[in-house]
JSON list of C-alpha atoms in Angstrom, two decimals:
[
{"chain": "V", "resi": 22, "resn": "MET", "atom": "CA", "xyz": [125.76, 15.55, 54.05]},
{"chain": "V", "resi": 23, "resn": "LYS", "atom": "CA", "xyz": [125.07, 18.90, 52.38]},
{"chain": "V", "resi": 24, "resn": "HIS", "atom": "CA", "xyz": [127.53, 20.62, 54.70]},
{"chain": "V", "resi": 25, "resn": "VAL", "atom": "CA", "xyz": [130.22, 18.01, 53.97]},
{"chain": "V", "resi": 26, "resn": "LYS", "atom": "CA", "xyz": [129.84, 18.58, 50.23]},
{"chain": "V", "resi": 27, "resn": "ALA", "atom": "CA", "xyz": [129.98, 22.35, 50.75]},
{"chain": "V", "resi": 28, "resn": "LEU", "atom": "CA", "xyz": [133.12, 21.99, 52.88]},
{"chain": "V", "resi": 29, "resn": "ILE", "atom": "CA", "xyz": [134.78, 19.87, 50.19]},
{"chain": "V", "resi": 30, "resn": "ILE", "atom": "CA", "xyz": [133.94, 22.43, 47.50]},
{"chain": "V", "resi": 31, "resn": "LYS", "atom": "CA", "xyz": [135.25, 25.23, 49.69]},
{"chain": "V", "resi": 32, "resn": "PHE", "atom": "CA", "xyz": [138.44, 23.30, 50.51]},
{"chain": "V", "resi": 33, "resn": "VAL", "atom": "CA", "xyz": [139.15, 22.51, 46.87]},
{"chain": "V", "resi": 34, "resn": "MET", "atom": "CA", "xyz": [138.68, 26.17, 45.95]},
{"chain": "V", "resi": 35, "resn": "SER", "atom": "CA", "xyz": [140.99, 27.34, 48.74]},
{"chain": "V", "resi": 36, "resn": "ALA", "atom": "CA", "xyz": [143.58, 24.63, 48.12]},
{"chain": "V", "resi": 37, "resn": "VAL", "atom": "CA", "xyz": [143.78, 25.42, 44.40]},
{"chain": "V", "resi": 38, "resn": "VAL", "atom": "CA", "xyz": [144.22, 29.13, 45.06]},
{"chain": "V", "resi": 39, "resn": "LEU", "atom": "CA", "xyz": [146.75, 28.67, 47.85]},
{"chain": "V", "resi": 40, "resn": "GLY", "atom": "CA", "xyz": [148.61, 25.95, 45.97]},
{"chain": "V", "resi": 41, "resn": "THR", "atom": "CA", "xyz": [148.84, 28.15, 42.91]},
{"chain": "V", "resi": 42, "resn": "VAL", "atom": "CA", "xyz": [149.88, 31.30, 44.76]},
{"chain": "V", "resi": 43, "resn": "PHE", "atom": "CA", "xyz": [152.07, 29.98, 47.58]},
{"chain": "V", "resi": 44, "resn": "THR", "atom": "CA", "xyz": [153.53, 26.92, 45.89]},
{"chain": "V", "resi": 45, "resn": "GLY", "atom": "CA", "xyz": [153.38, 27.87, 42.22]},
{"chain": "V", "resi": 46, "resn": "ILE", "atom": "CA", "xyz": [154.40, 31.53, 42.44]},
{"chain": "V", "resi": 47, "resn": "TYR", "atom": "CA", "xyz": [156.31, 31.84, 45.74]},
{"chain": "V", "resi": 48, "resn": "ASN", "atom": "CA", "xyz": [157.79, 28.28, 45.87]},
{"chain": "V", "resi": 49, "resn": "TYR", "atom": "CA", "xyz": [156.61, 27.38, 49.37]},
{"chain": "V", "resi": 50, "resn": "ASP", "atom": "CA", "xyz": [155.85, 23.78, 50.41]},
{"chain": "V", "resi": 51, "resn": "PHE", "atom": "CA", "xyz": [152.66, 22.39, 48.96]},
{"chain": "V", "resi": 52, "resn": "SER", "atom": "CA", "xyz": [151.87, 20.56, 52.21]},
{"chain": "V", "resi": 53, "resn": "ASP", "atom": "CA", "xyz": [151.95, 23.86, 54.11]},
{"chain": "V", "resi": 54, "resn": "SER", "atom": "CA", "xyz": [149.65, 25.44, 51.52]},
{"chain": "V", "resi": 55, "resn": "ILE", "atom": "CA", "xyz": [147.20, 22.56, 51.94]},
{"chain": "V", "resi": 56, "resn": "LEU", "atom": "CA", "xyz": [147.29, 22.86, 55.73]},
{"chain": "V", "resi": 57, "resn": "VAL", "atom": "CA", "xyz": [146.57, 26.61, 55.52]},
{"chain": "V", "resi": 58, "resn": "GLY", "atom": "CA", "xyz": [143.75, 25.80, 53.08]},
{"chain": "V", "resi": 59, "resn": "LEU", "atom": "CA", "xyz": [142.28, 23.24, 55.46]},
{"chain": "V", "resi": 60, "resn": "VAL", "atom": "CA", "xyz": [142.29, 25.59, 58.44]},
{"chain": "V", "resi": 61, "resn": "LEU", "atom": "CA", "xyz": [140.94, 28.42, 56.30]},
{"chain": "V", "resi": 62, "resn": "THR", "atom": "CA", "xyz": [138.13, 26.20, 55.04]},
{"chain": "V", "resi": 63, "resn": "VAL", "atom": "CA", "xyz": [136.93, 25.25, 58.51]},
{"chain": "V", "resi": 64, "resn": "VAL", "atom": "CA", "xyz": [137.26, 28.74, 60.00]},
{"chain": "V", "resi": 65, "resn": "ALA", "atom": "CA", "xyz": [135.72, 30.54, 57.01]},
{"chain": "V", "resi": 66, "resn": "TYR", "atom": "CA", "xyz": [132.84, 28.07, 56.73]},
{"chain": "V", "resi": 67, "resn": "ALA", "atom": "CA", "xyz": [131.96, 28.35, 60.40]},
{"chain": "V", "resi": 68, "resn": "LEU", "atom": "CA", "xyz": [132.40, 32.11, 60.74]},
{"chain": "V", "resi": 69, "resn": "GLY", "atom": "CA", "xyz": [131.90, 33.47, 57.23]},
{"chain": "V", "resi": 70, "resn": "ASP", "atom": "CA", "xyz": [129.25, 31.18, 55.83]},
{"chain": "V", "resi": 71, "resn": "LEU", "atom": "CA", "xyz": [127.24, 29.84, 58.73]},
{"chain": "V", "resi": 72, "resn": "LEU", "atom": "CA", "xyz": [127.44, 32.91, 60.95]},
{"chain": "V", "resi": 73, "resn": "VAL", "atom": "CA", "xyz": [127.95, 36.06, 58.86]},
{"chain": "V", "resi": 74, "resn": "TYR", "atom": "CA", "xyz": [126.22, 35.00, 55.64]},
{"chain": "V", "resi": 75, "resn": "ARG", "atom": "CA", "xyz": [123.14, 33.72, 57.42]},
{"chain": "V", "resi": 76, "resn": "ASN", "atom": "CA", "xyz": [122.82, 36.85, 59.60]},
{"chain": "V", "resi": 77, "resn": "ALA", "atom": "CA", "xyz": [124.17, 39.67, 57.40]},
{"chain": "V", "resi": 78, "resn": "ALA", "atom": "CA", "xyz": [120.74, 40.84, 56.22]},
{"chain": "V", "resi": 79, "resn": "ASP", "atom": "CA", "xyz": [117.18, 39.65, 56.20]},
{"chain": "V", "resi": 80, "resn": "ASP", "atom": "CA", "xyz": [116.01, 37.00, 53.77]},
{"chain": "V", "resi": 81, "resn": "SER", "atom": "CA", "xyz": [114.64, 39.52, 51.31]},
{"chain": "V", "resi": 82, "resn": "ASP", "atom": "CA", "xyz": [118.02, 41.07, 50.52]},
{"chain": "V", "resi": 83, "resn": "TYR", "atom": "CA", "xyz": [120.23, 38.34, 49.06]},
{"chain": "V", "resi": 84, "resn": "LYS", "atom": "CA", "xyz": [122.62, 40.77, 47.35]},
{"chain": "V", "resi": 85, "resn": "LYS", "atom": "CA", "xyz": [123.36, 42.68, 50.58]},
{"chain": "V", "resi": 86, "resn": "ARG", "atom": "CA", "xyz": [123.96, 39.42, 52.44]},
{"chain": "V", "resi": 87, "resn": "ASN", "atom": "CA", "xyz": [126.33, 38.25, 49.76]},
{"chain": "V", "resi": 88, "resn": "ILE", "atom": "CA", "xyz": [128.26, 41.54, 49.69]},
{"chain": "V", "resi": 89, "resn": "VAL", "atom": "CA", "xyz": [128.67, 41.65, 53.48]},
{"chain": "V", "resi": 90, "resn": "ALA", "atom": "CA", "xyz": [129.67, 37.98, 53.66]},
{"chain": "V", "resi": 91, "resn": "THR", "atom": "CA", "xyz": [132.11, 38.25, 50.76]},
{"chain": "V", "resi": 92, "resn": "ILE", "atom": "CA", "xyz": [133.84, 41.28, 52.29]},
{"chain": "V", "resi": 93, "resn": "SER", "atom": "CA", "xyz": [134.07, 39.51, 55.65]},
{"chain": "V", "resi": 94, "resn": "ASP", "atom": "CA", "xyz": [135.45, 36.42, 53.88]},
{"chain": "V", "resi": 95, "resn": "LEU", "atom": "CA", "xyz": [138.07, 38.61, 52.18]},
{"chain": "V", "resi": 96, "resn": "ILE", "atom": "CA", "xyz": [139.22, 40.00, 55.53]},
{"chain": "V", "resi": 97, "resn": "LEU", "atom": "CA", "xyz": [139.04, 36.65, 57.32]},
{"chain": "V", "resi": 98, "resn": "SER", "atom": "CA", "xyz": [140.92, 34.88, 54.51]},
{"chain": "V", "resi": 99, "resn": "PHE", "atom": "CA", "xyz": [143.66, 37.48, 54.52]},
{"chain": "V", "resi": 100, "resn": "LEU", "atom": "CA", "xyz": [144.09, 37.25, 58.30]},
{"chain": "V", "resi": 101, "resn": "VAL", "atom": "CA", "xyz": [144.14, 33.43, 58.45]},
{"chain": "V", "resi": 102, "resn": "ILE", "atom": "CA", "xyz": [146.49, 33.11, 55.47]},
{"chain": "V", "resi": 103, "resn": "TRP", "atom": "CA", "xyz": [148.78, 35.87, 56.73]},
{"chain": "V", "resi": 104, "resn": "ILE", "atom": "CA", "xyz": [149.01, 34.59, 60.31]},
{"chain": "V", "resi": 105, "resn": "MET", "atom": "CA", "xyz": [149.52, 30.96, 59.33]},
{"chain": "V", "resi": 106, "resn": "GLY", "atom": "CA", "xyz": [151.77, 31.88, 56.41]},
{"chain": "V", "resi": 107, "resn": "ALA", "atom": "CA", "xyz": [153.99, 34.02, 58.61]},
{"chain": "V", "resi": 108, "resn": "SER", "atom": "CA", "xyz": [154.43, 31.17, 61.07]},
{"chain": "V", "resi": 109, "resn": "PHE", "atom": "CA", "xyz": [155.16, 28.60, 58.32]},
{"chain": "V", "resi": 110, "resn": "PHE", "atom": "CA", "xyz": [157.08, 30.57, 55.72]},
{"chain": "V", "resi": 111, "resn": "GLY", "atom": "CA", "xyz": [158.82, 33.36, 57.65]},
{"chain": "V", "resi": 112, "resn": "ASN", "atom": "CA", "xyz": [159.38, 35.97, 54.92]},
{"chain": "V", "resi": 113, "resn": "ILE", "atom": "CA", "xyz": [156.75, 38.51, 55.99]},
{"chain": "V", "resi": 114, "resn": "ILE", "atom": "CA", "xyz": [156.82, 40.67, 52.85]},
{"chain": "V", "resi": 115, "resn": "THR", "atom": "CA", "xyz": [156.17, 37.81, 50.42]},
{"chain": "V", "resi": 116, "resn": "VAL", "atom": "CA", "xyz": [153.63, 36.25, 52.79]},
{"chain": "V", "resi": 117, "resn": "ILE", "atom": "CA", "xyz": [151.68, 39.52, 52.91]},
{"chain": "V", "resi": 118, "resn": "GLN", "atom": "CA", "xyz": [151.78, 39.80, 49.12]},
{"chain": "V", "resi": 119, "resn": "ALA", "atom": "CA", "xyz": [150.68, 36.19, 48.67]},
{"chain": "V", "resi": 120, "resn": "SER", "atom": "CA", "xyz": [147.99, 36.62, 51.34]},
{"chain": "V", "resi": 121, "resn": "ILE", "atom": "CA", "xyz": [146.52, 39.66, 49.60]},
{"chain": "V", "resi": 122, "resn": "VAL", "atom": "CA", "xyz": [146.43, 37.96, 46.20]},
{"chain": "V", "resi": 123, "resn": "SER", "atom": "CA", "xyz": [145.03, 34.73, 47.64]},
{"chain": "V", "resi": 124, "resn": "ALA", "atom": "CA", "xyz": [142.37, 36.50, 49.71]},
{"chain": "V", "resi": 125, "resn": "ILE", "atom": "CA", "xyz": [141.14, 38.50, 46.71]},
{"chain": "V", "resi": 126, "resn": "VAL", "atom": "CA", "xyz": [140.87, 35.42, 44.49]},
{"chain": "V", "resi": 127, "resn": "ILE", "atom": "CA", "xyz": [139.18, 33.43, 47.27]},
{"chain": "V", "resi": 128, "resn": "ALA", "atom": "CA", "xyz": [136.71, 36.29, 47.86]},
{"chain": "V", "resi": 129, "resn": "VAL", "atom": "CA", "xyz": [135.71, 36.21, 44.18]},
{"chain": "V", "resi": 130, "resn": "GLY", "atom": "CA", "xyz": [135.11, 32.48, 44.51]},
{"chain": "V", "resi": 131, "resn": "GLU", "atom": "CA", "xyz": [133.15, 33.08, 47.71]},
{"chain": "V", "resi": 132, "resn": "TRP", "atom": "CA", "xyz": [130.65, 35.29, 45.85]},
{"chain": "V", "resi": 133, "resn": "PHE", "atom": "CA", "xyz": [129.69, 32.26, 43.76]},
{"chain": "V", "resi": 134, "resn": "PHE", "atom": "CA", "xyz": [130.04, 29.81, 46.64]},
{"chain": "V", "resi": 135, "resn": "HIS", "atom": "CA", "xyz": [127.44, 31.78, 48.60]},
{"chain": "V", "resi": 136, "resn": "LYS", "atom": "CA", "xyz": [125.00, 31.29, 45.73]},
{"chain": "V", "resi": 137, "resn": "TYR", "atom": "CA", "xyz": [125.65, 27.54, 45.87]},
{"chain": "V", "resi": 138, "resn": "LEU", "atom": "CA", "xyz": [125.31, 27.59, 49.66]},
{"chain": "V", "resi": 139, "resn": "ASP", "atom": "CA", "xyz": [122.04, 29.46, 49.44]},
{"chain": "V", "resi": 140, "resn": "LYS", "atom": "CA", "xyz": [120.47, 27.10, 46.91]},
{"chain": "V", "resi": 141, "resn": "HIS", "atom": "CA", "xyz": [121.82, 23.71, 47.95]},
{"chain": "V", "resi": 142, "resn": "VAL", "atom": "CA", "xyz": [122.74, 23.84, 51.62]},
{"chain": "V", "resi": 143, "resn": "LEU", "atom": "CA", "xyz": [120.53, 26.44, 53.24]},
{"chain": "V", "resi": 144, "resn": "ASN", "atom": "CA", "xyz": [117.64, 25.70, 50.85]},
{"chain": "V", "resi": 145, "resn": "THR", "atom": "CA", "xyz": [116.51, 29.28, 50.52]},
{"chain": "V", "resi": 146, "resn": "ASP", "atom": "CA", "xyz": [115.22, 30.22, 47.10]},
{"chain": "V", "resi": 147, "resn": "ASN", "atom": "CA", "xyz": [113.83, 33.52, 48.34]},
{"chain": "V", "resi": 148, "resn": "TYR", "atom": "CA", "xyz": [116.27, 35.61, 46.33]},
{"chain": "V", "resi": 149, "resn": "LYS", "atom": "CA", "xyz": [116.00, 34.37, 42.78]},
{"chain": "V", "resi": 150, "resn": "HIS", "atom": "CA", "xyz": [113.58, 37.14, 41.85]},
{"chain": "V", "resi": 151, "resn": "THR", "atom": "CA", "xyz": [115.52, 39.98, 43.50]},
{"chain": "V", "resi": 152, "resn": "ASP", "atom": "CA", "xyz": [118.96, 39.29, 42.03]},
{"chain": "V", "resi": 153, "resn": "ALA", "atom": "CA", "xyz": [119.46, 38.90, 38.28]},
{"chain": "V", "resi": 154, "resn": "THR", "atom": "CA", "xyz": [122.70, 36.90, 38.82]},
{"chain": "V", "resi": 155, "resn": "TYR", "atom": "CA", "xyz": [121.19, 34.47, 41.34]},
{"chain": "V", "resi": 156, "resn": "ASN", "atom": "CA", "xyz": [120.34, 31.71, 38.86]},
{"chain": "V", "resi": 157, "resn": "LYS", "atom": "CA", "xyz": [123.65, 31.94, 37.05]}
]
């Protein structure tokens, strides 16, 4: 159940960002933005959160794990959004621009999502004394 809640949080974050950028700014279909957000959520949770975040560094270095996972989420988000966006929307230049903006905003959200993931899903409180921002 913890993973389902985390997936919902991640999807809402991605859908809001993609809906705002692709639909609100670039006037693409909202349904396509939601579909990209859904695929991005599943791929990024499996690869970025469960694989990279868990294995990026040892348990004593929360900050390093979060930095590595956030950078990998930035790259992964850009690639998924760009590839799917190019196939749905066609205009490559605006899709690249929207993908860059979306990936950066999502990566900022991922920094905080990893803290949630660490505390509530993975149940590791090992880092609260090593990172001043952990409890925020």
